[in-house]
Tab-separated table of C-alpha atoms in Angstrom:
chain	number	residue	atom	x	y	z
A	16	MET	CA	40.935	-57.144	77.136
A	17	LEU	CA	43.524	-59.490	75.703
A	18	GLY	CA	46.232	-56.883	75.089
A	19	GLY	CA	48.071	-56.585	71.822
A	20	PRO	CA	49.416	-53.702	69.726
A	21	VAL	CA	47.546	-50.444	69.325
A	22	TYR	CA	46.106	-51.334	65.907
A	23	ILE	CA	44.380	-54.358	67.469
A	24	ALA	CA	42.950	-52.090	70.167
A	25	PHE	CA	41.818	-49.713	67.404
A	26	ILE	CA	39.933	-52.519	65.646
A	27	ARG	CA	38.302	-53.634	68.902
A	28	PHE	CA	37.228	-50.107	69.791
A	29	SER	CA	35.868	-49.502	66.283
A	30	VAL	CA	33.897	-52.766	66.185
A	31	SER	CA	32.393	-52.261	69.654
A	32	LEU	CA	31.438	-48.628	69.038
A	33	ALA	CA	29.934	-49.434	65.621
A	34	GLY	CA	27.900	-52.239	67.189
A	35	VAL	CA	26.572	-49.969	69.918
A	36	ILE	CA	25.613	-47.258	67.402
A	37	ILE	CA	23.830	-49.730	65.114
A	38	LEU	CA	21.926	-51.488	67.907
A	39	PHE	CA	20.833	-48.274	69.602
A	40	ASN	CA	19.645	-46.645	66.379
A	41	LEU	CA	17.575	-49.701	65.519
A	42	MET	CA	15.584	-49.088	68.706
A	43	SER	CA	15.380	-45.292	68.676
A	44	GLU	CA	13.978	-42.500	66.518
A	45	PRO	CA	16.578	-40.175	64.898
A	46	ARG	CA	16.309	-36.453	65.541
A	47	TYR	CA	17.783	-35.396	62.194
A	48	GLU	CA	17.710	-36.580	58.600
A	49	ARG	CA	19.772	-39.591	57.524
A	50	LYS	CA	22.701	-37.642	56.049
A	51	LYS	CA	23.212	-35.516	59.159
A	52	MET	CA	22.981	-38.579	61.399
A	53	ILE	CA	25.680	-40.413	59.403
A	54	ILE	CA	28.021	-37.414	59.428
A	55	GLY	CA	27.421	-36.773	63.129
A	56	TYR	CA	28.030	-40.360	64.245
A	57	GLY	CA	31.009	-40.641	61.884
A	58	CYS	CA	32.778	-37.615	63.355
A	59	PHE	CA	31.917	-38.730	66.896
A	60	SER	CA	33.275	-42.241	66.252
A	61	VAL	CA	36.584	-40.973	64.868
A	62	ALA	CA	37.082	-38.650	67.852
A	63	VAL	CA	36.204	-41.275	70.470
A	64	VAL	CA	38.193	-44.149	68.923
A	65	MET	CA	41.306	-41.998	68.432
A	66	SER	CA	41.066	-40.735	72.033
A	67	ALA	CA	40.740	-44.326	73.277
A	68	CYS	CA	43.825	-45.364	71.280
A	69	ILE	CA	45.854	-42.495	72.729
A	70	TRP	CA	44.709	-43.541	76.198
A	71	TYR	CA	45.676	-47.160	75.407
A	72	VAL	CA	49.205	-46.096	74.435
A	73	ALA	CA	49.632	-43.743	77.409
A	74	ASP	CA	48.265	-46.011	80.177
A	75	ARG	CA	47.332	-49.474	78.988
A	76	GLU	CA	46.308	-50.836	82.407
A	77	SER	CA	43.742	-48.141	83.254
A	78	CYS	CA	42.472	-48.132	79.662
A	79	VAL	CA	41.786	-51.873	79.747
A	80	LYS	CA	39.799	-51.477	82.981
A	81	LEU	CA	37.708	-48.428	82.165
A	82	VAL	CA	37.662	-47.796	78.405
A	83	ALA	CA	34.356	-49.654	77.790
A	84	PHE	CA	32.530	-47.624	80.454
A	85	VAL	CA	34.029	-44.277	79.389
A	86	MET	CA	33.331	-44.838	75.686
A	87	PHE	CA	29.749	-45.869	76.387
A	88	LEU	CA	29.243	-42.855	78.671
A	89	CYS	CA	30.415	-40.528	75.884
A	90	PHE	CA	28.193	-42.349	73.408
A	91	SER	CA	25.188	-42.051	75.752
A	92	ILE	CA	25.511	-38.270	76.004
A	93	PHE	CA	25.924	-37.917	72.235
A	94	ALA	CA	23.100	-40.369	71.434
A	95	ILE	CA	20.641	-38.467	73.635
A	96	CYS	CA	21.400	-35.313	71.648
A	97	MET	CA	20.896	-37.156	68.344
A	98	SER	CA	17.639	-38.972	69.192
A	99	ASN	CA	13.982	-38.082	69.657
A	100	GLY	CA	11.973	-39.035	72.726
A	101	HIS	CA	11.690	-38.368	76.442
A	102	ILE	CA	14.959	-38.487	78.346
A	103	TYR	CA	13.972	-41.305	80.694
A	104	LEU	CA	12.897	-43.499	77.763
A	105	LEU	CA	16.181	-42.792	75.936
A	106	VAL	CA	18.148	-43.689	79.072
A	107	TYR	CA	16.247	-46.960	79.292
A	108	LYS	CA	17.105	-47.790	75.658
A	109	LEU	CA	20.732	-46.909	76.346
A	110	ALA	CA	20.758	-49.271	79.328
A	111	LEU	CA	19.324	-52.008	77.116
A	112	THR	CA	22.022	-51.272	74.515
A	113	PHE	CA	24.598	-51.474	77.303
A	114	TYR	CA	23.309	-54.957	78.080
A	115	LEU	CA	23.785	-56.014	74.446
A	116	LEU	CA	27.268	-54.442	74.522
A	117	ALA	CA	28.140	-56.559	77.553
A	118	VAL	CA	26.865	-59.666	75.764
A	119	PHE	CA	29.138	-59.365	72.733
A	120	LEU	CA	32.119	-58.024	74.729
A	121	VAL	CA	32.088	-60.801	77.318
A	122	SER	CA	31.192	-63.487	74.769
A	123	GLY	CA	34.091	-62.459	72.525
A	124	LEU	CA	36.567	-62.539	75.381
A	125	GLU	CA	35.356	-65.860	76.763
A	126	VAL	CA	35.358	-67.563	73.350
A	127	SER	CA	38.900	-66.319	72.735
A	128	ILE	CA	40.164	-67.392	76.173
A	129	LEU	CA	38.430	-70.762	76.535
A	130	ILE	CA	38.518	-72.075	72.966
A	131	PHE	CA	41.232	-70.246	70.957
A	132	ASN	CA	43.968	-69.765	73.580
A	133	ARG	CA	43.465	-65.964	73.906
A	134	ASN	CA	43.635	-65.322	70.185
A	135	VAL	CA	42.764	-61.648	69.581
A	136	TRP	CA	41.264	-62.280	66.155
A	137	ALA	CA	38.874	-64.846	67.604
A	138	ASP	CA	37.648	-62.136	69.994
A	139	ILE	CA	37.150	-59.624	67.166
A	140	ILE	CA	35.409	-62.105	64.850
A	141	THR	CA	33.091	-63.282	67.639
A	142	ARG	CA	32.105	-59.672	68.392
A	143	ILE	CA	31.371	-58.988	64.723
A	144	PHE	CA	29.376	-62.198	64.403
A	145	LEU	CA	27.237	-61.433	67.478
A	146	ILE	CA	26.650	-57.815	66.411
A	147	VAL	CA	25.495	-58.957	62.963
A	148	LEU	CA	23.296	-61.635	64.547
A	149	MET	CA	21.708	-59.124	66.956
A	150	THR	CA	21.214	-56.591	64.155
A	151	VAL	CA	19.495	-59.076	61.846
A	152	PHE	CA	17.296	-60.400	64.646
A	153	ILE	CA	16.203	-56.898	65.759
A	154	GLU	CA	15.650	-55.723	62.172
A	155	LYS	CA	13.674	-58.783	61.075
A	156	LYS	CA	11.790	-59.745	64.224
A	157	ILE	CA	11.393	-57.061	66.868
A	158	LYS	CA	12.337	-53.631	65.446
A	159	TYR	CA	8.802	-52.318	65.147
A	160	ALA	CA	7.706	-54.115	68.300
A	161	ILE	CA	10.498	-52.385	70.244
A	162	ARG	CA	9.509	-48.982	68.878
A	163	GLY	CA	5.879	-49.726	69.666
A	164	PHE	CA	6.995	-50.868	73.102
A	165	GLY	CA	8.733	-47.518	73.520
A	166	TYR	CA	5.461	-45.753	72.661
A	167	TYR	CA	3.591	-47.825	75.254
A	168	VAL	CA	6.298	-47.294	77.892
A	169	GLU	CA	6.244	-43.560	77.218
A	170	ASN	CA	2.487	-43.411	77.742
A	171	GLU	CA	1.943	-46.075	80.413
A	172	LEU	CA	5.145	-46.339	82.452
A	173	ASP	CA	6.027	-43.928	85.255
A	174	ARG	CA	9.532	-42.554	85.770
A	175	MET	CA	10.043	-44.493	88.990
A	176	SER	CA	9.528	-47.831	87.219
A	177	VAL	CA	11.923	-46.843	84.431
A	178	THR	CA	14.531	-45.834	87.017
A	179	VAL	CA	14.227	-49.187	88.807
A	180	MET	CA	14.631	-51.097	85.530
A	181	ILE	CA	17.675	-49.047	84.512
A	182	ILE	CA	19.346	-49.564	87.884
A	183	SER	CA	18.671	-53.314	87.665
A	184	ILE	CA	20.321	-53.517	84.241
A	185	LEU	CA	23.346	-51.445	85.265
A	186	PHE	CA	23.926	-53.388	88.481
A	187	GLY	CA	23.790	-56.688	86.617
A	188	ILE	CA	26.171	-55.552	83.873
A	189	GLY	CA	28.448	-53.785	86.355
A	190	PHE	CA	28.933	-57.064	88.173
A	191	ILE	CA	29.713	-58.898	84.951
A	192	LEU	CA	32.222	-56.287	83.706
A	193	ASN	CA	33.878	-55.718	87.084
A	194	PRO	CA	37.504	-54.904	86.109
A	195	ARG	CA	38.882	-56.066	89.494
A	196	ILE	CA	37.912	-59.691	88.817
A	197	LYS	CA	40.633	-61.160	86.609
A	198	THR	CA	40.414	-64.881	87.288
A	199	GLN	CA	38.085	-66.911	85.098
A	200	THR	CA	37.065	-69.810	87.351
A	201	PRO	CA	34.151	-72.118	86.458
A	202	TYR	CA	32.175	-70.540	89.295
A	203	ARG	CA	32.843	-67.063	87.883
A	204	LEU	CA	31.671	-68.191	84.440
A	205	PHE	CA	28.552	-69.696	86.004
A	206	GLN	CA	27.875	-66.398	87.813
A	207	MET	CA	28.189	-64.436	84.591
A	208	ALA	CA	25.893	-66.802	82.711
A	209	ILE	CA	23.211	-66.637	85.421
A	210	ASN	CA	23.553	-62.861	85.639
A	211	PHE	CA	23.149	-62.496	81.887
A	212	TYR	CA	20.130	-64.778	81.997
A	213	LEU	CA	18.421	-62.972	84.898
A	214	THR	CA	19.073	-59.503	83.468
A	215	GLY	CA	17.854	-60.573	80.024
A	216	ALA	CA	14.820	-62.361	81.470
A	217	LEU	CA	13.917	-59.221	83.428
A	218	GLN	CA	13.962	-57.124	80.266
A	219	PHE	CA	12.001	-59.725	78.330
A	220	LEU	CA	9.309	-59.865	81.016
A	221	VAL	CA	9.104	-56.078	81.179
A	222	PHE	CA	8.900	-55.951	77.389
A	223	ARG	CA	6.056	-58.487	77.359
A	224	LEU	CA	4.273	-56.770	80.246
A	225	TYR	CA	4.161	-53.296	78.759
A	226	LEU	CA	3.561	-54.576	75.247
A	227	HIS	CA	0.533	-56.398	76.660
A	228	ILE	CA	-0.590	-53.267	78.534
A	229	GLY	CA	-0.222	-51.170	75.383
A	230	GLN	CA	-2.108	-53.680	73.265
A	231	GLU	CA	-4.855	-53.790	75.885
A	232	LYS	CA	-5.126	-50.016	75.584
A	233	GLU	CA	-5.384	-50.371	71.816
A	234	TYR	CA	-8.218	-52.865	72.242
A	235	GLN	CA	-9.973	-50.444	74.593
A	236	LYS	CA	-9.648	-47.665	72.001
A	237	GLU	CA	-11.070	-49.918	69.306
A	238	ASN	CA	-13.900	-50.851	71.658
A	239	GLN	CA	-14.597	-47.165	72.281
A	240	LEU	CA	-14.675	-46.540	68.541
A	241	MET	CA	-17.131	-49.413	68.061
A	242	LYS	CA	-19.352	-48.013	70.812
A	243	MET	CA	-19.157	-44.587	69.230
A	244	ASN	CA	-20.179	-46.052	65.863
A	245	GLN	CA	-23.022	-47.886	67.577
A	246	ARG	CA	-24.269	-44.650	69.134
A	247	LEU	CA	-24.044	-42.912	65.775
A	248	LEU	CA	-26.011	-45.691	64.103
A	249	GLU	CA	-28.607	-45.496	66.861
A	250	ARG	CA	-28.953	-41.762	66.295
A	251	ASN	CA	-29.353	-42.282	62.546
A	252	MET	CA	-31.961	-44.977	63.198
A	253	GLU	CA	-33.881	-42.547	65.397
A	254	PHE	CA	-33.794	-39.952	62.628
A	255	LEU	CA	-34.950	-42.551	60.116
A	256	GLU	CA	-37.819	-43.668	62.346
A	257	GLU	CA	-38.858	-40.052	62.895
A	258	SER	CA	-38.749	-39.405	59.132
A	259	VAL	CA	-40.818	-42.535	58.396
A	260	GLU	CA	-43.396	-41.586	61.029
A	261	TYR	CA	-43.521	-38.058	59.724
A	262	GLY	CA	-44.015	-39.371	56.166
A	263	ARG	CA	-46.929	-41.528	57.350
A	264	ARG	CA	-48.589	-38.525	58.939
A	265	ILE	CA	-48.144	-36.515	55.753
A	266	ARG	CA	-49.682	-39.258	53.611
A	267	HIS	CA	-52.522	-39.674	56.092
A	268	ASP	CA	-53.290	-35.982	56.034
A	269	ALA	CA	-52.742	-35.518	52.288
A	270	ARG	CA	-56.418	-35.962	51.414
A	271	HIS	CA	-57.391	-33.322	53.993
A	272	HIS	CA	-54.853	-30.883	52.526
A	273	ASN	CA	-56.118	-31.623	49.042
A	274	ALA	CA	-59.643	-30.880	50.175
A	275	VAL	CA	-58.571	-27.547	51.692
A	276	ILE	CA	-56.643	-26.592	48.536
A	277	ALA	CA	-59.632	-27.487	46.362
A	278	GLU	CA	-61.935	-25.348	48.517
A	279	PHE	CA	-59.586	-22.332	48.294
A	280	ALA	CA	-59.429	-22.746	44.494
A	281	ARG	CA	-63.211	-23.118	44.183
A	282	ARG	CA	-63.745	-19.860	46.077
A	283	GLY	CA	-60.971	-18.026	44.207
A	284	GLN	CA	-59.099	-17.212	47.436
A	285	ASN	CA	-55.657	-17.148	45.832
A	286	LYS	CA	-53.846	-15.170	48.585
A	287	GLU	CA	-55.127	-17.501	51.294
A	288	LEU	CA	-54.158	-20.495	49.143
A	289	LEU	CA	-50.569	-19.220	48.694
A	290	ARG	CA	-50.285	-18.514	52.432
A	291	TYR	CA	-51.536	-22.007	53.232
A	292	LEU	CA	-49.082	-23.649	50.783
A	293	LYS	CA	-46.192	-21.638	52.265
A	294	GLU	CA	-47.012	-22.815	55.782
A	295	TYR	CA	-47.430	-26.357	54.522
A	296	ASN	CA	-43.992	-26.338	52.821
A	297	LYS	CA	-42.365	-24.893	55.939
A	298	LYS	CA	-43.854	-27.629	58.071
A	299	THR	CA	-42.713	-30.449	55.746
A	300	ASP	CA	-39.169	-29.035	55.463
A	301	SER	CA	-38.780	-28.898	59.250
A	302	GLY	CA	-38.438	-32.683	59.409
A	303	SER	CA	-35.319	-32.830	57.231
A	304	LEU	CA	-31.756	-32.741	58.554
A	305	GLU	CA	-29.889	-29.443	58.484
A	306	SER	CA	-27.228	-29.165	55.789
A	307	ILE	CA	-24.030	-28.153	57.576
A	308	CYS	CA	-21.367	-28.762	54.935
A	309	ALA	CA	-20.806	-30.521	51.614
A	310	ASN	CA	-18.891	-33.425	53.151
A	311	THR	CA	-21.498	-36.134	53.743
A	312	ALA	CA	-19.732	-37.932	56.600
A	313	VAL	CA	-19.006	-34.723	58.495
A	314	ASN	CA	-22.506	-33.400	57.821
A	315	ASN	CA	-24.130	-36.560	59.196
A	316	ILE	CA	-21.990	-36.806	62.337
A	317	LEU	CA	-22.418	-33.131	63.205
A	318	SER	CA	-26.170	-33.250	62.497
A	319	ALA	CA	-26.615	-36.295	64.728
A	320	TYR	CA	-24.810	-34.813	67.710
A	321	THR	CA	-26.300	-31.349	67.219
A	322	VAL	CA	-29.790	-32.813	67.578
A	323	LYS	CA	-28.664	-34.647	70.704
A	324	ALA	CA	-27.135	-31.469	72.158
A	325	LYS	CA	-30.275	-29.400	71.515
A	326	LYS	CA	-32.397	-32.039	73.232
A	327	GLU	CA	-30.199	-31.476	76.297
A	328	GLN	CA	-30.916	-27.718	75.961
A	329	ILE	CA	-27.352	-26.937	74.963
A	330	LYS	CA	-26.813	-23.979	72.664
A	331	VAL	CA	-24.809	-25.064	69.614
A	332	THR	CA	-22.891	-22.877	67.170
A	333	LEU	CA	-21.263	-24.492	64.152
A	334	ASP	CA	-18.693	-22.784	61.949
A	335	VAL	CA	-17.874	-25.382	59.305
A	336	GLU	CA	-16.222	-24.769	55.947
A	337	LEU	CA	-15.341	-28.090	54.378
A	338	GLY	CA	-15.618	-29.322	50.811
A	339	ARG	CA	-16.816	-32.672	49.570
A	340	ASN	CA	-13.413	-33.999	48.458
A	341	LEU	CA	-10.990	-34.446	51.346
A	342	THR	CA	-8.063	-36.889	51.307
A	343	ILE	CA	-8.412	-37.646	55.024
A	344	PRO	CA	-10.458	-40.874	55.309
A	345	ASN	CA	-13.988	-40.389	56.617
A	346	ILE	CA	-13.425	-42.870	59.439
A	347	ASP	CA	-10.614	-40.687	60.838
A	348	LEU	CA	-12.724	-37.528	60.581
A	349	VAL	CA	-15.614	-39.274	62.302
A	350	THR	CA	-13.313	-40.556	65.074
A	351	ILE	CA	-12.059	-37.066	65.905
A	352	LEU	CA	-15.313	-35.126	65.521
A	353	ALA	CA	-17.574	-37.668	67.217
A	354	ASN	CA	-15.284	-38.004	70.219
A	355	ALA	CA	-14.776	-34.253	70.556
A	356	TYR	CA	-18.507	-33.512	70.212
A	357	GLU	CA	-19.499	-36.362	72.543
A	358	ASN	CA	-17.058	-35.157	75.217
A	359	ALA	CA	-18.354	-31.601	74.891
A	360	ILE	CA	-21.976	-32.768	75.351
A	361	TYR	CA	-20.948	-34.896	78.327
A	362	ALA	CA	-19.174	-31.914	79.912
A	363	CYS	CA	-22.266	-29.714	79.473
A	364	ILE	CA	-24.546	-32.376	80.966
A	365	GLU	CA	-22.242	-32.619	83.998
A	366	VAL	CA	-22.400	-28.843	84.416
A	367	LYS	CA	-26.211	-28.932	84.363
A	368	LYS	CA	-26.209	-31.588	87.075
A	369	HIS	CA	-24.245	-29.344	89.425
A	370	SER	CA	-25.473	-25.899	88.266
A	371	LYS	CA	-28.975	-26.100	86.796
A	372	ASP	CA	-29.200	-22.354	86.139
A	373	ARG	CA	-25.939	-22.142	84.210
A	374	GLU	CA	-26.296	-21.771	80.453
A	375	CYS	CA	-24.310	-24.348	78.479
A	376	PHE	CA	-23.024	-23.982	74.951
A	377	ILE	CA	-20.825	-25.682	72.383
A	378	HIS	CA	-18.968	-23.824	69.653
A	379	LEU	CA	-17.362	-26.049	67.024
A	380	MET	CA	-15.180	-24.677	64.257
A	381	LEU	CA	-13.900	-26.842	61.404
A	382	LYS	CA	-12.064	-25.304	58.450
A	383	ARG	CA	-9.573	-26.192	55.783
A	384	LYS	CA	-6.697	-23.790	55.221
A	385	LYS	CA	-4.581	-24.869	52.245
A	386	ASN	CA	-3.071	-28.233	53.248
A	387	LYS	CA	-4.101	-27.942	56.915
A	388	LEU	CA	-7.278	-28.957	58.723
A	389	VAL	CA	-8.154	-26.795	61.720
A	390	ILE	CA	-10.546	-28.031	64.411
A	391	CYS	CA	-11.476	-26.014	67.487
A	392	CYS	CA	-14.152	-26.956	70.002
A	393	ARG	CA	-15.130	-24.692	72.919
A	394	ASN	CA	-17.715	-25.767	75.432
A	395	THR	CA	-18.955	-25.167	78.927
A	396	CYS	CA	-17.332	-27.395	81.546
A	397	ARG	CA	-16.896	-27.670	85.283
A	398	ALA	CA	-14.261	-25.306	86.675
A	399	GLU	CA	-12.611	-28.213	88.499
A	400	THR	CA	-11.993	-30.185	85.295
A	401	GLU	CA	-8.381	-31.316	85.580
A	402	LEU	CA	-5.758	-32.173	82.999
A	403	LYS	CA	-2.986	-34.735	83.325
A	404	ASN	CA	-0.017	-34.660	80.959
A	405	GLY	CA	-1.864	-32.100	78.868
A	406	GLN	CA	-4.980	-34.281	78.524
A	407	PRO	CA	-8.322	-34.222	80.369
A	408	LYS	CA	-8.770	-37.000	82.896
A	409	PRO	CA	-11.261	-39.742	81.896
A	410	GLU	CA	-13.641	-38.918	84.757
A	411	PHE	CA	-14.219	-35.475	83.205
A	412	THR	CA	-14.847	-36.748	79.665
A	413	GLY	CA	-16.919	-39.828	80.343
A	414	GLY	CA	-13.879	-41.970	79.505
A	415	ILE	CA	-14.510	-41.582	75.785
A	416	GLY	CA	-12.096	-40.991	73.027
A	417	VAL	CA	-9.341	-38.549	74.027
A	418	LEU	CA	-6.664	-41.139	73.278
A	419	SER	CA	-8.456	-42.051	70.039
A	420	ILE	CA	-8.366	-38.396	68.987
A	421	ILE	CA	-4.651	-38.142	69.790
A	422	LYS	CA	-3.713	-41.356	68.034
A	423	THR	CA	-5.726	-40.514	64.911
A	424	ALA	CA	-4.277	-36.999	64.777
A	425	ALA	CA	-0.748	-38.397	65.119
A	426	ASN	CA	-1.221	-40.218	61.807
A	427	TYR	CA	-1.351	-36.794	60.135
A	428	ASP	CA	1.411	-35.112	62.161
A	429	GLY	CA	-1.292	-33.400	64.193
A	430	GLU	CA	-0.621	-30.805	66.884
A	431	TYR	CA	-3.222	-30.484	69.637
A	432	ASP	CA	-3.837	-28.953	73.012
A	433	PHE	CA	-6.498	-29.101	75.719
A	434	ARG	CA	-7.107	-26.482	78.378
A	435	ASN	CA	-9.680	-25.336	80.919
A	436	ASP	CA	-10.153	-21.573	81.136
A	437	ASN	CA	-12.175	-21.338	84.364
A	438	GLY	CA	-15.120	-23.368	83.124
A	439	LEU	CA	-14.526	-22.981	79.382
A	440	PHE	CA	-12.964	-26.097	77.925
A	441	VAL	CA	-10.964	-25.580	74.733
A	442	PHE	CA	-9.762	-28.297	72.378
A	443	ARG	CA	-7.659	-27.307	69.376
A	444	LEU	CA	-6.219	-29.500	66.658
A	445	LEU	CA	-4.136	-28.706	63.594
A	446	MET	CA	-3.218	-31.565	61.259
A	447	ASN	CA	-1.864	-32.013	57.756
A	448	ILE	CA	-4.106	-33.025	54.865
A	449	PRO	CA	-2.366	-35.685	52.742
A	450	PRO	CA	-1.812	-34.848	49.077
A	451	ALA	CA	-4.143	-36.497	46.585
A	452	ASP	CA	-1.314	-38.599	45.099
A	453	GLY	CA	0.111	-39.942	48.333
A	454	LYS	CA	-0.166	-40.382	52.070
A	455	LEU	CA	1.661	-38.997	55.022
A	456	ASN	CA	4.070	-41.300	56.783
A	457	LYS	CA	2.282	-42.651	59.779
A	458	ASN	CA	3.976	-43.100	63.114
A	459	ILE	CA	4.935	-46.568	64.146
């Protein structure tokens, strides 16, 4: 620091803490509503800044050396309590915020020392300018990308990799902010510039890497959905071909039926004629699809996969209560139901491969309860079916659709769970139904 009276220190502390709070909250998800967050951070800021000023008055030398680290440590603990997300992801975002803190702290000091002859106001104005510049850039260019990056890191990155990245950031910044180094030689300035560059380049490369990995996963999910739609279309084409062939047979045999009916009428055999017509109607109705519910999309998808399941000699029980008008888009319903049903059929087929005598079944329940949609699928599965992070591994589901189910459900604040009860696989999902005049806020 450049010294100066306590009110100058107060301004510096306030500007730096405000910058850290703004930058961190641009990259994180708040735990509470806006009003509570403002009150909480306001009270925290007053307490921390006043404590730092008292420390500055009592022992200026130690305060100058350590105040930035101590204030950021206090902020880190408080920010974790005020933010949503896994702890290791929050710590990574805090380390990234610490890097930005080092950028505007060091830049303000160096501009003041090298250009304005250690003018304290030059330091303060430079800090404010850089904080505003960072805030505008994050808000306009990379805010949503950073939050999406956090989602990808949370799902794709292991804790060991996060720990290595955090340590790399802290080591780099710790070297730059080393309080024991007081001389500002050209070599020291060159070291700081290179260190800033390498630390920033590391974060940029990591950002690009995991953003690319996450986007690749998104493409894979879209590809899975396209394949699922292709399979559904193929099933519908099979039904259509069967219906056309059945219609041809009916037309071909119509003249024979007419001849039989005419003969019954000529002989006055009314009871035999009625019995014959009843059998004939039963036979013609058997070729039509079963009506499961009033919702056309759900009815078609469940009918298609039920036929497929029965061909595999899987016992199917459907408990569906769903009206025609539902504010959840049909494509989202199809994504969830088709993937869940397909995985259940796949699990039963795998069981039959290993235990031919074991009876396989699928029980699917789908009901609307007020503004909630409840889906529960129980099916036979292998006892060794494993779950990772609360989700079945791809090798036990055929690699189809679990992530698509989760992502689609998240758009409606869905709560889900998967479990294996000694060979009985259970999938449960509860999600909100949007009101007719609006939509739920979807996760970024």
